Each structure stands twice: as C-alpha cells, then as structure tokens.
GROMACS .gro file of C-alpha atoms in nm:
model
  196
    1UNK     CA    1   0.000   0.000   0.000
    2UNK     CA    2   0.283   0.240   0.088
    3UNK     CA    3   0.473   0.162  -0.232
    4UNK     CA    4   0.170   0.269  -0.440
    5UNK     CA    5   0.157   0.600  -0.254
    6UNK     CA    6   0.530   0.655  -0.299
    7UNK     CA    7   0.500   0.582  -0.671
    8UNK     CA    8   0.217   0.833  -0.697
    9UNK     CA    9   0.426   1.091  -0.515
   10UNK     CA   10   0.717   1.033  -0.756
   11UNK     CA   11   0.482   1.075  -1.053
   12UNK     CA   12   0.347   1.396  -0.901
   13UNK     CA   13   0.701   1.527  -0.846
   14UNK     CA   14   0.795   1.443  -1.206
   15UNK     CA   15   0.485   1.620  -1.336
   16UNK     CA   16   0.568   1.919  -1.117
   17UNK     CA   17   0.924   1.928  -1.255
   18UNK     CA   18   0.791   1.903  -1.613
   19UNK     CA   19   0.553   2.188  -1.542
   20UNK     CA   20   0.836   2.393  -1.393
   21UNK     CA   21   1.049   2.331  -1.700
   22UNK     CA   22   0.765   2.442  -1.925
   23UNK     CA   23   0.719   2.755  -1.718
   24UNK     CA   24   1.095   2.820  -1.725
   25UNK     CA   25   1.080   2.845  -2.097
   26UNK     CA   26   0.815   3.116  -2.067
   27UNK     CA   27   0.977   3.301  -1.773
   28UNK     CA   28   1.299   3.501  -1.816
   29UNK     CA   29   1.615   3.332  -1.686
   30UNK     CA   30   1.648   3.527  -1.355
   31UNK     CA   31   1.285   3.471  -1.253
   32UNK     CA   32   1.297   3.101  -1.345
   33UNK     CA   33   1.511   3.004  -1.046
   34UNK     CA   34   1.267   3.172  -0.805
   35UNK     CA   35   0.967   2.992  -0.958
   36UNK     CA   36   1.143   2.654  -0.936
   37UNK     CA   37   1.228   2.708  -0.569
   38UNK     CA   38   0.873   2.815  -0.480
   39UNK     CA   39   0.712   2.517  -0.658
   40UNK     CA   40   0.958   2.265  -0.512
   41UNK     CA   41   0.910   2.397  -0.160
   42UNK     CA   42   0.530   2.410  -0.191
   43UNK     CA   43   0.482   2.067  -0.349
   44UNK     CA   44   0.717   1.863  -0.130
   45UNK     CA   45   0.568   1.949   0.213
   46UNK     CA   46   0.214   1.888   0.086
   47UNK     CA   47   0.312   1.553  -0.061
   48UNK     CA   48   0.503   1.456   0.254
   49UNK     CA   49   0.205   1.554   0.470
   50UNK     CA   50  -0.025   1.342   0.254
   51UNK     CA   51   0.219   1.050   0.274
   52UNK     CA   52   0.241   1.080   0.656
   53UNK     CA   53  -0.137   1.094   0.680
   54UNK     CA   54  -0.174   0.779   0.469
   55UNK     CA   55   0.093   0.597   0.670
   56UNK     CA   56  -0.083   0.687   0.998
   57UNK     CA   57  -0.412   0.565   0.853
   58UNK     CA   58  -0.253   0.237   0.741
   59UNK     CA   59  -0.101   0.184   1.088
   60UNK     CA   60  -0.438   0.252   1.250
   61UNK     CA   61  -0.607  -0.005   1.023
   62UNK     CA   62  -0.332  -0.257   1.098
   63UNK     CA   63  -0.380  -0.213   1.476
   64UNK     CA   64  -0.756  -0.253   1.440
   65UNK     CA   65  -0.708  -0.572   1.239
   66UNK     CA   66  -0.471  -0.716   1.502
   67UNK     CA   67  -0.719  -0.636   1.782
   68UNK     CA   68  -1.005  -0.794   1.587
   69UNK     CA   69  -0.798  -1.109   1.528
   70UNK     CA   70  -0.707  -1.132   1.898
   71UNK     CA   71  -1.072  -1.086   1.999
   72UNK     CA   72  -1.178  -1.359   1.758
   73UNK     CA   73  -0.909  -1.598   1.886
   74UNK     CA   74  -1.021  -1.539   2.246
   75UNK     CA   75  -1.386  -1.594   2.148
   76UNK     CA   76  -1.299  -1.919   1.968
   77UNK     CA   77  -1.101  -2.054   2.267
   78UNK     CA   78  -1.378  -1.958   2.512
   79UNK     CA   79  -1.644  -2.124   2.292
   80UNK     CA   80  -1.440  -2.446   2.268
   81UNK     CA   81  -1.393  -2.452   2.647
   82UNK     CA   82  -1.765  -2.394   2.709
   83UNK     CA   83  -1.857  -2.677   2.470
   84UNK     CA   84  -1.615  -2.915   2.646
   85UNK     CA   85  -1.759  -2.826   2.987
   86UNK     CA   86  -2.115  -2.861   2.859
   87UNK     CA   87  -2.038  -3.208   2.727
   88UNK     CA   88  -1.851  -3.306   3.041
   89UNK     CA   89  -2.131  -3.206   3.280
   90UNK     CA   90  -2.435  -3.264   3.055
   91UNK     CA   91  -2.571  -3.537   3.283
   92UNK     CA   92  -2.537  -3.329   3.604
   93UNK     CA   93  -2.904  -3.226   3.619
   94UNK     CA   94  -3.035  -3.581   3.577
   95UNK     CA   95  -2.789  -3.724   3.828
   96UNK     CA   96  -2.880  -3.453   4.080
   97UNK     CA   97  -3.245  -3.555   4.052
   98UNK     CA   98  -3.152  -3.924   4.095
   99UNK     CA   99  -2.951  -3.872   4.415
  100UNK     CA  100  -3.260  -3.876   4.645
  101UNK     CA  101  -3.356  -4.210   4.484
  102UNK     CA  102  -3.009  -4.344   4.563
  103UNK     CA  103  -3.042  -4.220   4.923
  104UNK     CA  104  -3.378  -4.396   4.960
  105UNK     CA  105  -3.237  -4.718   4.816
  106UNK     CA  106  -2.957  -4.709   5.074
  107UNK     CA  107  -3.203  -4.648   5.358
  108UNK     CA  108  -3.430  -4.929   5.239
  109UNK     CA  109  -3.138  -5.173   5.212
  110UNK     CA  110  -3.016  -5.069   5.557
  111UNK     CA  111  -3.352  -5.145   5.716
  112UNK     CA  112  -3.409  -5.463   5.512
  113UNK     CA  113  -3.088  -5.624   5.637
  114UNK     CA  114  -3.230  -5.614   5.990
  115UNK     CA  115  -3.532  -5.825   5.893
  116UNK     CA  116  -3.449  -6.189   5.804
  117UNK     CA  117  -3.796  -6.262   5.656
  118UNK     CA  118  -3.746  -6.040   5.354
  119UNK     CA  119  -3.381  -6.120   5.283
  120UNK     CA  120  -3.445  -6.261   4.932
  121UNK     CA  121  -3.651  -5.957   4.842
  122UNK     CA  122  -3.376  -5.731   4.982
  123UNK     CA  123  -3.118  -5.917   4.774
  124UNK     CA  124  -3.314  -5.840   4.456
  125UNK     CA  125  -3.348  -5.473   4.550
  126UNK     CA  126  -2.975  -5.461   4.629
  127UNK     CA  127  -2.895  -5.599   4.283
  128UNK     CA  128  -3.108  -5.327   4.122
  129UNK     CA  129  -2.937  -5.066   4.339
  130UNK     CA  130  -2.590  -5.190   4.242
  131UNK     CA  131  -2.690  -5.171   3.877
  132UNK     CA  132  -2.806  -4.810   3.923
  133UNK     CA  133  -2.480  -4.730   4.105
  134UNK     CA  134  -2.283  -4.879   3.815
  135UNK     CA  135  -2.463  -4.660   3.561
  136UNK     CA  136  -2.404  -4.348   3.772
  137UNK     CA  137  -2.039  -4.441   3.826
  138UNK     CA  138  -1.995  -4.479   3.449
  139UNK     CA  139  -2.120  -4.121   3.414
  140UNK     CA  140  -1.851  -4.004   3.656
  141UNK     CA  141  -2.046  -3.994   3.986
  142UNK     CA  142  -1.825  -4.075   4.285
  143UNK     CA  143  -1.935  -4.071   4.651
  144UNK     CA  144  -1.721  -3.865   4.889
  145UNK     CA  145  -1.548  -4.027   5.183
  146UNK     CA  146  -1.590  -3.767   5.457
  147UNK     CA  147  -1.561  -3.936   5.798
  148UNK     CA  148  -1.218  -3.878   5.952
  149UNK     CA  149  -1.117  -3.605   5.707
  150UNK     CA  150  -1.069  -3.238   5.802
  151UNK     CA  151  -1.378  -3.024   5.751
  152UNK     CA  152  -1.368  -2.845   5.415
  153UNK     CA  153  -1.656  -2.605   5.332
  154UNK     CA  154  -1.611  -2.676   4.960
  155UNK     CA  155  -1.697  -3.045   5.013
  156UNK     CA  156  -1.889  -3.051   5.342
  157UNK     CA  157  -2.195  -2.883   5.483
  158UNK     CA  158  -2.172  -2.878   5.863
  159UNK     CA  159  -2.510  -2.924   6.030
  160UNK     CA  160  -2.387  -2.986   6.383
  161UNK     CA  161  -2.080  -2.958   6.602
  162UNK     CA  162  -2.023  -3.242   6.850
  163UNK     CA  163  -1.769  -3.326   7.119
  164UNK     CA  164  -1.543  -3.618   7.028
  165UNK     CA  165  -1.255  -3.789   7.208
  166UNK     CA  166  -1.178  -4.000   6.902
  167UNK     CA  167  -1.123  -3.714   6.651
  168UNK     CA  168  -0.935  -3.387   6.683
  169UNK     CA  169  -1.112  -3.052   6.644
  170UNK     CA  170  -1.236  -2.962   6.294
  171UNK     CA  171  -1.262  -3.323   6.177
  172UNK     CA  172  -1.572  -3.482   6.025
  173UNK     CA  173  -1.715  -3.724   6.282
  174UNK     CA  174  -2.030  -3.848   6.111
  175UNK     CA  175  -2.188  -3.827   5.768
  176UNK     CA  176  -2.561  -3.755   5.784
  177UNK     CA  177  -2.609  -3.739   5.407
  178UNK     CA  178  -2.355  -3.864   5.155
  179UNK     CA  179  -2.185  -3.611   4.928
  180UNK     CA  180  -2.106  -3.676   4.563
  181UNK     CA  181  -1.854  -3.559   4.305
  182UNK     CA  182  -1.933  -3.556   3.934
  183UNK     CA  183  -1.593  -3.601   3.769
  184UNK     CA  184  -1.392  -3.319   3.931
  185UNK     CA  185  -1.683  -3.100   4.043
  186UNK     CA  186  -1.883  -3.115   4.368
  187UNK     CA  187  -2.236  -3.218   4.274
  188UNK     CA  188  -2.372  -3.231   4.628
  189UNK     CA  189  -2.175  -3.148   4.943
  190UNK     CA  190  -2.188  -3.403   5.226
  191UNK     CA  191  -2.399  -3.311   5.530
  192UNK     CA  192  -2.172  -3.381   5.826
  193UNK     CA  193  -2.124  -3.350   6.199
  194UNK     CA  194  -1.792  -3.190   6.292
  195UNK     CA  195  -1.591  -3.234   6.613
  196UNK     CA  196  -1.563  -2.920   6.822
   0.00000   0.00000   0.00000
C-alpha cells in the first residue's frame, strides 16, 4: 500500500518538474530560479504531509485488524472450552435428581438387612441398586469419603458440632447425608457433623 503512494508521489514530483520546465521556458532566466524554488518547496511538504497521513491511517487499520484477530481468537477458545464443559457435565441435572432415589435405596437396604424374613426380596433390591450405582459411576459420579477427614466447606456442609474424644477438632465425625462428586466437580456437598 505504501509503495503505491510513494510511486504516486514520484509521478506527481515528475509532473511538477515538467511543469516547472515548461514555465521556465516562458519566464525570463532570472525569474525562473525563483519559480522553481517556490514550486519545489510548496509541493514537497504537501506531498510529505499526505504521505504521513496515509501511513498513519494504514497503521491505524493494521492495529484494528490485530485487535479484531485477537478478539476472535479469544472468542474461539472460550467457545471451545464452554462446549467441552457442557459435554462433560451434561448429565449433572439428571444425576442430581436421581440422588434422592439413591439415598432412599440405601435407607431401604439398611432397614431390610435387619429383617431376616425379607432377605431374598432385599437381595433383589440390592442388585437393582448396584446396577443403578454402576450406571451413575460410568457417568462419573463418585461418593465422597468424609468421615475422619478435616472439615472443608467446599466439600462438606456442617449441620452440627459435637464433642469427640476419638477425633481432633475440625474433623468430620459423622456423615448424615452422603456427598457426591461428578468427575472433578462437587455435585452435592456431604452433610456432616464436625468435632468441636
């Protein structure tokens, strides 16, 4: 782009010199030198100013282009990351709704093991529960192991503080409701009792 402008300037200078030569022929010899100086001084600053203006404009356009490219690259990376996260946690809503069912299965199996009369029925229900657990595990659902670990508000929801000789202060003593992780994200924090 700049080379085209420079070529145009050279052509303009050549035309100006040709015009000066033509005028020199008409003007007497002493006046000719003054006319040449005036034309050369007047044409060159105007041409240089125009060239500087065009260069500044070109630089401005170049900077705008670079900013637009950087914005587009950032948008593309952010979109790819959002798509990956969406795919990774697409099943989170369904699994969250299934967690109360899992809790109820565990409670039912806990109470059924106390009654010997319904042991065969309990065995069937336990098989169904294990199958459901397998499906959820394949989706990335992992139960948290909280008892005996230090209390962490990112993973635990403290509902009570209890005195304990067995555990030191700030340690999870009992899990009231199991917490779950979906891949590397907390899906449901564990409800726990913490030693005080």
